[in-house]
CSV table of C-alpha atoms in Angstrom, one decimal:
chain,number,residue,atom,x,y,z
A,1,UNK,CA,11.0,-6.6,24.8
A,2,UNK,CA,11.9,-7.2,20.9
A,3,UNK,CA,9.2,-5.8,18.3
A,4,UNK,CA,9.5,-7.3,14.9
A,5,UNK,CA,9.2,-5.6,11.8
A,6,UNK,CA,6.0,-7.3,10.9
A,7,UNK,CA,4.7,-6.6,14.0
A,8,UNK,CA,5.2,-3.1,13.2
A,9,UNK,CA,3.3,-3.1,10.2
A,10,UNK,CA,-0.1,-2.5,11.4
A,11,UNK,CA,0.7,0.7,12.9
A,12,UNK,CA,3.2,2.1,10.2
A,13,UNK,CA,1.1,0.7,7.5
A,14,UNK,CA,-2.3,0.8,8.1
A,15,UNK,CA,-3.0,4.1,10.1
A,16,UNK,CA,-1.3,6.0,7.3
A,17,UNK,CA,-3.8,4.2,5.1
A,18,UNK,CA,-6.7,5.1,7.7
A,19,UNK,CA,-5.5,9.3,7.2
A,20,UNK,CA,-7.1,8.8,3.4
A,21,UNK,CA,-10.2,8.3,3.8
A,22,UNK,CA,-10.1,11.0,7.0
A,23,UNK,CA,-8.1,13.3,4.8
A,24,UNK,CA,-10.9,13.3,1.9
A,25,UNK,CA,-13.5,14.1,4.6
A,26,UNK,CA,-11.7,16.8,5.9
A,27,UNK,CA,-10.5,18.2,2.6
A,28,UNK,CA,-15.1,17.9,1.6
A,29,UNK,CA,-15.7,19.1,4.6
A,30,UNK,CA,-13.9,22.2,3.9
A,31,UNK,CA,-14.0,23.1,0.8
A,32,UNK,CA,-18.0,23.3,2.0
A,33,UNK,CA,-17.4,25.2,5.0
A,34,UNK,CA,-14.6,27.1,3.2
A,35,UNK,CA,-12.4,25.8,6.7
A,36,UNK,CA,-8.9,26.5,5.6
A,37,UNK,CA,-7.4,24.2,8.2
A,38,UNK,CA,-9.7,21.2,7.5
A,39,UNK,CA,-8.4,21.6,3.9
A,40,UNK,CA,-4.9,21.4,4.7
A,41,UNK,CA,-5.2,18.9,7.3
A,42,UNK,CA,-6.5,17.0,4.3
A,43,UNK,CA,-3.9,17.9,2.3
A,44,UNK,CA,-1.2,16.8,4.1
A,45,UNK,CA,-3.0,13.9,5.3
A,46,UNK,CA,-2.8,12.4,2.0
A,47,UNK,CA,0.9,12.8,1.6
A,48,UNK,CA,1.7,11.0,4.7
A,49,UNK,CA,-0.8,8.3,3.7
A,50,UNK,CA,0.8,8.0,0.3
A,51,UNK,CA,4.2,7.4,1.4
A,52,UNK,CA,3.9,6.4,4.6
A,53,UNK,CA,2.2,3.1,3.5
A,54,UNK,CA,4.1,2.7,0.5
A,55,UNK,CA,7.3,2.3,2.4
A,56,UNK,CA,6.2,0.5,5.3
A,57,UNK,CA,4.2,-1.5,2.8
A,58,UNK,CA,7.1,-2.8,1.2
A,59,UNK,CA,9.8,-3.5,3.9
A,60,UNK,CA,6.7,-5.7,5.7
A,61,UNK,CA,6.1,-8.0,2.4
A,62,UNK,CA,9.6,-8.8,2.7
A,63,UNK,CA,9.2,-10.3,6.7
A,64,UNK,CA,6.7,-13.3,5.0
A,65,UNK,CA,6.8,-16.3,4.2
A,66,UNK,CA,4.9,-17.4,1.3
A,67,UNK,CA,4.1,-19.4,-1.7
A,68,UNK,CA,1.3,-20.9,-4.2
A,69,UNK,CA,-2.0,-18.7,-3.2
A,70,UNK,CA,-0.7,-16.9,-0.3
A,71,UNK,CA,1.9,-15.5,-2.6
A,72,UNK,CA,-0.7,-14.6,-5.0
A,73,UNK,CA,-2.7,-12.9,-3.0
A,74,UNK,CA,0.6,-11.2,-1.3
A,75,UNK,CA,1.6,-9.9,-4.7
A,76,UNK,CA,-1.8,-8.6,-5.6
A,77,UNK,CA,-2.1,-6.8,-2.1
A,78,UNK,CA,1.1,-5.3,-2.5
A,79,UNK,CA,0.3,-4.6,-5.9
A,80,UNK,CA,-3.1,-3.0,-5.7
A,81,UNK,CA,-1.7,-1.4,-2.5
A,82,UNK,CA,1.2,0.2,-4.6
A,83,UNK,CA,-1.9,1.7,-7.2
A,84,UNK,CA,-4.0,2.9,-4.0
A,85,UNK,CA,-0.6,5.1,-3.1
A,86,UNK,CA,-0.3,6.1,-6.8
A,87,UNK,CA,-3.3,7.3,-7.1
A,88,UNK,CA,-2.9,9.1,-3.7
A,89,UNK,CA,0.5,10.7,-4.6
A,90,UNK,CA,-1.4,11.9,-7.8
A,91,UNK,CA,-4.4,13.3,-5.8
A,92,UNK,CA,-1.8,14.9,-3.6
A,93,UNK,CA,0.7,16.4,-7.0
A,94,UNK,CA,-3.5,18.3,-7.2
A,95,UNK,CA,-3.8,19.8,-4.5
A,96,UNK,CA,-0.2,21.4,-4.2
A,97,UNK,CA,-1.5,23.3,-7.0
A,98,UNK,CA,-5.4,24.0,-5.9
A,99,UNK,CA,-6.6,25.7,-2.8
A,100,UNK,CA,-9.6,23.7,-2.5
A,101,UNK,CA,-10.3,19.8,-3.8
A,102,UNK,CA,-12.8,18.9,-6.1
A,103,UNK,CA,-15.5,16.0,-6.5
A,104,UNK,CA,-13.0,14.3,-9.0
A,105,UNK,CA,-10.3,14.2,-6.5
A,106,UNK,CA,-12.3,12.7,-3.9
A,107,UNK,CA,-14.0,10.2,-6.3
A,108,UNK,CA,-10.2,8.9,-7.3
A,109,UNK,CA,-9.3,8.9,-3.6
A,110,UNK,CA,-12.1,6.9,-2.8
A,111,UNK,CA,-11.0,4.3,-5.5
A,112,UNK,CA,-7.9,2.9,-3.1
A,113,UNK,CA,-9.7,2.6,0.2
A,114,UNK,CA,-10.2,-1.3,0.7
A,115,UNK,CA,-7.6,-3.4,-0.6
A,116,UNK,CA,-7.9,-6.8,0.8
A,117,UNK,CA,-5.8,-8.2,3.7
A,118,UNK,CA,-2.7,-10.6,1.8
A,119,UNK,CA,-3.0,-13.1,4.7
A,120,UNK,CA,0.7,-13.9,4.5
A,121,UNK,CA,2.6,-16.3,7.1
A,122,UNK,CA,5.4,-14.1,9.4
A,123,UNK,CA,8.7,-15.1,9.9
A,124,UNK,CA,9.7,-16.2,13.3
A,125,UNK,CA,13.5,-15.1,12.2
A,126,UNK,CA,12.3,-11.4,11.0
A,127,UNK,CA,14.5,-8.5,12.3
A,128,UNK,CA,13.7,-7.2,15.7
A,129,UNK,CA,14.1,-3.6,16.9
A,130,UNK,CA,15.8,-3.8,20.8
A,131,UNK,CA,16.8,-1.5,23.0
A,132,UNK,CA,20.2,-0.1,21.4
A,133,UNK,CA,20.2,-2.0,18.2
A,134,UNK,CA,18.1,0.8,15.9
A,135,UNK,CA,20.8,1.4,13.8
A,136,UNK,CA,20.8,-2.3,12.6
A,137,UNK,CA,17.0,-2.4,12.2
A,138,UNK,CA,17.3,1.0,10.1
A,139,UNK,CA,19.6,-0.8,7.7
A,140,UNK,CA,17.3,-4.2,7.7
A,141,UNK,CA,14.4,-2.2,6.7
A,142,UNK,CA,16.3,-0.2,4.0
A,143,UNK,CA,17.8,-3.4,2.4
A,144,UNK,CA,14.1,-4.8,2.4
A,145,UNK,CA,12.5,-1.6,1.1
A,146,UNK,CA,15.4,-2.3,-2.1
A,147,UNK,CA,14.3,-5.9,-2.0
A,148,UNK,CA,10.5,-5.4,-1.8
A,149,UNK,CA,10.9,-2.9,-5.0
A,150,UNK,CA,12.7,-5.1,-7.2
A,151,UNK,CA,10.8,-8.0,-6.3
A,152,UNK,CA,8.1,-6.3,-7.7
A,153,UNK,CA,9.6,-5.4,-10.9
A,154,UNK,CA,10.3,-9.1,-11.1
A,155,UNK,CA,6.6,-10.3,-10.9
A,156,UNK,CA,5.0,-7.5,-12.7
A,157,UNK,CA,7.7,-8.1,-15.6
A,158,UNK,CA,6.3,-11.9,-15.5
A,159,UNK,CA,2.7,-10.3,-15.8
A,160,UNK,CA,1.9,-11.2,-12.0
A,161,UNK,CA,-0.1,-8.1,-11.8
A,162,UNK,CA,-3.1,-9.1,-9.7
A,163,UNK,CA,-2.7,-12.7,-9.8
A,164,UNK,CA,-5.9,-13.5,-7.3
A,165,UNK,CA,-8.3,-11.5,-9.5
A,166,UNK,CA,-6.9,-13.1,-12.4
A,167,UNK,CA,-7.5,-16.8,-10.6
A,168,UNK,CA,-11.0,-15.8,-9.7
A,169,UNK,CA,-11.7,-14.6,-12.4
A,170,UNK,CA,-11.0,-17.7,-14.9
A,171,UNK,CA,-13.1,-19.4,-12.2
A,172,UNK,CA,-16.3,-17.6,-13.4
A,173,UNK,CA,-18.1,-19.2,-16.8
A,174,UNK,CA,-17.5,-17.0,-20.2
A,175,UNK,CA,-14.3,-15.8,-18.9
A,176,UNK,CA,-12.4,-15.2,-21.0
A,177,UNK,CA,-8.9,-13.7,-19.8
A,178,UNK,CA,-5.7,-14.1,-22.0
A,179,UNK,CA,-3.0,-16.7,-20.7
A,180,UNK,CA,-0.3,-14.2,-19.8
A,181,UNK,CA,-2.5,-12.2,-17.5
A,182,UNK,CA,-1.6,-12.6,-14.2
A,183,UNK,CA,-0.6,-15.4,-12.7
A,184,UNK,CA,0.5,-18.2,-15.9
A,185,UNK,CA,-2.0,-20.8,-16.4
C-alpha cells in the first residue's frame, strides 16, 4: 500500500510540534527538581521539534492544492509555523549554552504552540512512497522542500506575511492596517 506525502504529514509534522510543549515541561520540571535527564530530554526535544517540523512542514505545503482563502490561510500557517520553529531554534541556540532553562525561555516557547490548521485541499497526484521506490520519494521531497522555501520568499517579498490575520483584521471597525500588509487589498 502507497502512503502519500501528505498523508505523512501528520506524523512527521505534527508530533515533532507535540515534543515542544513536552520538552518545556520537562526542561520546568527539571530545572525544579534539579533532574538532569528531564532537562536534556527537554533540550533535545526542542531541536527535533524545531527542525523536524520545519522540514516536513514545507515539503507537505507543496502536496496542496490551493487558491483565494485557502491559500491565504496556507501561507499564514506556513508562515506563522516557520516563526513557531524560529523561535524554537532560538530557545534551543539557549540552552546549548545554559545548564538549566529559565522562565524567559519557556514563556517564548509557549508563544508557538497553537498555530491554526491551513485547511488546504491534497492532491490526488502527490508522490507516493512504495515498496522499493524510496529513493524517488527522497528526491520528490527534496525538490519540494527547495520549492516550499522559495515560494515563501516569493509571498513574503509581496508582503503576504499573514494574509488571514490581515483579512480579519480589516474586517473589524477602526482598523486601520496599511494596504501593503498582507494580503493586497
Amino acid at each position: 500500500m502507497a502512503i502519500r506525502l501528505q498523508e505523512m504529514h501528520p506524523a512527521l509534522v505534527h508530533l515533532p510540534i507535540a515534543l515542544l510543549p513536552l520538552a518545556v515541561r520537562a526542561d520546568v520540571t527539571g530545572g525544579m527538581t534539579k533532574n538532569d535527564a528531564l532537562m536534556s530530554f527537554g533540550q533535545e526535544a526542542i531541536a527535533i521539534a524545531a527542525v523536524g517540523s520545519a522540514v516536513t512542514g514545507l515539503i507537505a505545503g507543496e502536496e496542496v492544492n490551493v487558491d483565494g482563502a485557502s491559500e491565504d490561510m496556507l501561507i499564514t500557517h506556513r508562515n506563522l509555523n516557520f516563526i513557531a520553529t524560529f523561535v524554537a531554534g532560538g530557545m534551543e541556540l539557549w540552552r546549548l549554552n545554559h545548564r538549566k532553562p529559565s522562565a524567559a525561555c519557556h514563556g517564548i516557547g509557549a508563544v508557538g504552540v497553537g498555530v491554526k490548521p491551513a485547511k488546504g485541499v491534497y492532491r490526488s497526484d502527490a508522490p507516493a512512497l512504495e515498496s522499493g521506490q524510496v529513493g524517488s520519494f527522497v528526491k520528490t521531497a527534496g525538490t519540494h522542500l527547495v520549492h516550499g522555501v522559495q515560494h515563501m520568499g516569493q509571498e513574503v517579498t509581496k508582503g503576504r506575511l499573514i494574509p488571514t490575520l490581515i483579512a480579519g483584521l480589516r474586517k473589524r471597525p477602526n482598523a486601520s492596517l496599511p494596504a501593503t500588509a498582507g494580503t493586497p487589498a
